[in-house]
Short mmCIF file of C-alpha atoms in Angstrom, two decimals:
data_model
loop_
_atom_site.label_atom_id
_atom_site.label_comp_id
_atom_site.label_asym_id
_atom_site.label_seq_id
_atom_site.Cartn_x
_atom_site.Cartn_y
_atom_site.Cartn_z
CA MET A 485 21.56 -42.15 47.47
CA ALA A 486 18.20 -40.43 47.81
CA ARG A 487 15.82 -40.68 44.89
CA HIS A 488 15.38 -37.30 43.15
CA GLN A 489 12.59 -36.13 40.87
CA SER A 490 13.08 -36.50 37.11
CA TYR A 491 12.30 -33.58 34.79
CA VAL A 492 11.08 -33.55 31.17
CA CYS A 493 11.88 -30.96 28.50
CA ASP A 494 8.61 -29.52 27.18
CA VAL A 495 10.27 -28.69 23.86
CA CYS A 496 11.55 -32.12 22.80
CA GLY A 497 10.61 -34.64 25.50
CA TYR A 498 14.14 -35.34 26.79
CA ILE A 499 14.05 -36.62 30.36
CA TYR A 500 16.72 -35.52 32.81
CA ASP A 501 17.09 -38.39 35.27
CA PRO A 502 19.17 -37.32 38.28
CA GLU A 503 20.04 -40.93 39.07
CA ARG A 504 21.89 -41.12 35.74
CA GLY A 505 23.09 -37.52 35.56
CA GLU A 506 24.91 -36.56 32.38
CA PRO A 507 28.49 -37.75 32.96
CA LYS A 508 29.62 -36.78 29.44
CA ALA A 509 28.58 -33.20 30.27
CA GLY A 510 30.25 -33.31 33.69
CA ILE A 511 27.00 -33.81 35.63
CA LEU A 512 27.53 -36.64 38.06
CA PRO A 513 24.88 -39.30 38.80
CA GLY A 514 22.83 -38.22 41.81
CA THR A 515 22.77 -34.54 40.84
CA ALA A 516 19.28 -33.17 41.54
CA PHE A 517 17.72 -31.00 38.86
CA GLU A 518 17.50 -28.18 41.39
CA ASP A 519 21.30 -28.31 41.75
CA LEU A 520 21.92 -27.80 38.02
CA PRO A 521 23.08 -24.27 37.12
CA GLU A 522 20.45 -21.86 35.80
CA SER A 523 22.42 -21.86 32.54
CA TYR A 524 21.69 -25.58 32.04
CA VAL A 525 20.05 -26.29 28.67
CA CYS A 526 18.52 -29.45 27.27
CA PRO A 527 21.29 -31.54 25.72
CA VAL A 528 18.96 -32.57 22.87
CA CYS A 529 17.32 -29.32 21.75
CA GLY A 530 19.13 -26.66 23.81
CA ALA A 531 21.04 -25.40 20.80
CA TYR A 532 17.71 -24.49 19.24
CA ALA A 533 15.44 -23.69 22.17
CA ARG A 534 17.92 -21.71 24.33
CA VAL A 535 15.30 -21.43 27.08
CA GLY A 536 17.38 -23.16 29.76
CA LYS A 537 15.87 -24.83 32.80
CA SER A 538 12.52 -23.10 32.27
CA ALA A 539 11.84 -25.58 29.45
CA PHE A 540 11.70 -28.41 32.01
CA ARG A 541 8.87 -29.49 34.28
CA ALA A 542 8.75 -32.12 36.99
CA LEU A 543 7.91 -35.50 35.55
CA ASP A 544 4.89 -37.07 37.17
CA GLU A 545 6.18 -40.48 38.14
CA ALA A 546 2.70 -41.50 39.29
CA SER A 547 2.26 -43.50 36.09
CA GLY A 548 5.08 -45.74 37.24
CA ARG A 549 6.18 -46.34 33.65
CA TYR A 550 9.89 -46.51 32.89
CA ARG A 551 11.57 -46.37 29.47
CA CYS A 552 14.74 -48.19 28.46
CA VAL A 553 17.16 -45.57 27.17
CA ALA A 554 18.78 -48.10 24.84
CA CYS A 555 15.79 -49.37 22.86
CA GLY A 556 12.71 -47.43 24.01
CA TYR A 557 10.88 -50.36 25.61
CA VAL A 558 8.45 -49.11 28.27
CA TYR A 559 7.91 -51.10 31.44
CA ASP A 560 4.31 -50.53 32.53
CA PRO A 561 3.43 -51.78 36.01
CA ALA A 562 -0.23 -52.05 35.02
CA ARG A 563 0.61 -54.88 32.62
CA GLY A 564 3.79 -56.24 34.26
CA GLU A 565 5.54 -58.94 32.27
CA PRO A 566 3.59 -62.16 32.88
CA LYS A 567 5.68 -64.07 30.32
CA ASN A 568 8.72 -63.25 32.46
CA GLY A 569 7.01 -64.05 35.76
CA ILE A 570 6.28 -60.42 36.70
CA PRO A 571 2.59 -60.07 37.55
CA PRO A 572 0.54 -56.97 36.68
CA GLY A 573 0.74 -54.39 39.46
CA THR A 574 4.47 -54.86 40.11
CA SER A 575 6.09 -51.43 40.43
CA PHE A 576 9.40 -50.79 38.72
CA MET A 577 11.01 -50.14 42.10
CA ASP A 578 9.94 -53.62 43.23
CA LEU A 579 11.72 -55.33 40.33
CA PRO A 580 14.93 -57.08 41.37
CA GLU A 581 18.21 -55.30 40.68
CA SER A 582 19.00 -58.19 38.31
CA TYR A 583 16.06 -57.17 36.06
CA VAL A 584 17.05 -56.65 32.41
CA CYS A 585 15.18 -55.08 29.53
CA PRO A 586 13.22 -57.88 27.85
CA VAL A 587 13.86 -56.38 24.42
CA CYS A 588 17.55 -55.47 24.39
CA GLY A 589 18.90 -56.52 27.77
CA VAL A 590 19.91 -60.00 26.76
CA TYR A 591 22.01 -58.70 23.89
CA ALA A 592 23.26 -55.34 25.12
CA ARG A 593 23.43 -56.25 28.82
CA VAL A 594 21.02 -53.41 29.55
CA GLY A 595 19.85 -53.68 33.13
CA LYS A 596 17.55 -51.76 35.43
CA SER A 597 19.90 -48.77 35.60
CA ALA A 598 19.25 -48.05 31.91
CA PHE A 599 15.60 -47.17 32.58
CA VAL A 600 14.24 -43.68 33.22
CA ALA A 601 10.81 -42.58 34.40
CA THR A 602 8.47 -41.63 31.59
CA GLU A 603 4.99 -40.23 31.15
#
């Protein structure tokens, strides 16, 4: 599956990650933001904002930081995780598929797929 750009809601900060989609809303993983209907609204604040897709902007993934959706931990490639044997400068994409969140992964079995790009 090709990697698609993530988008962030400028109203509340929700990040639409196409790799995760929104299965509970009928949006399958792998659905690009561009393929969402124009009537799409933010699942967090859409009931209040009602501005649809125009509330979203492309998320600059240049920072390389990724946030665990379960606990909020942010993996920052600039610092890596030296205590876990991951040297500074290791990009998130270069982490092994077996990588787990160092905060909640051991308990909740939260792996790499539970991370989304963040600013």
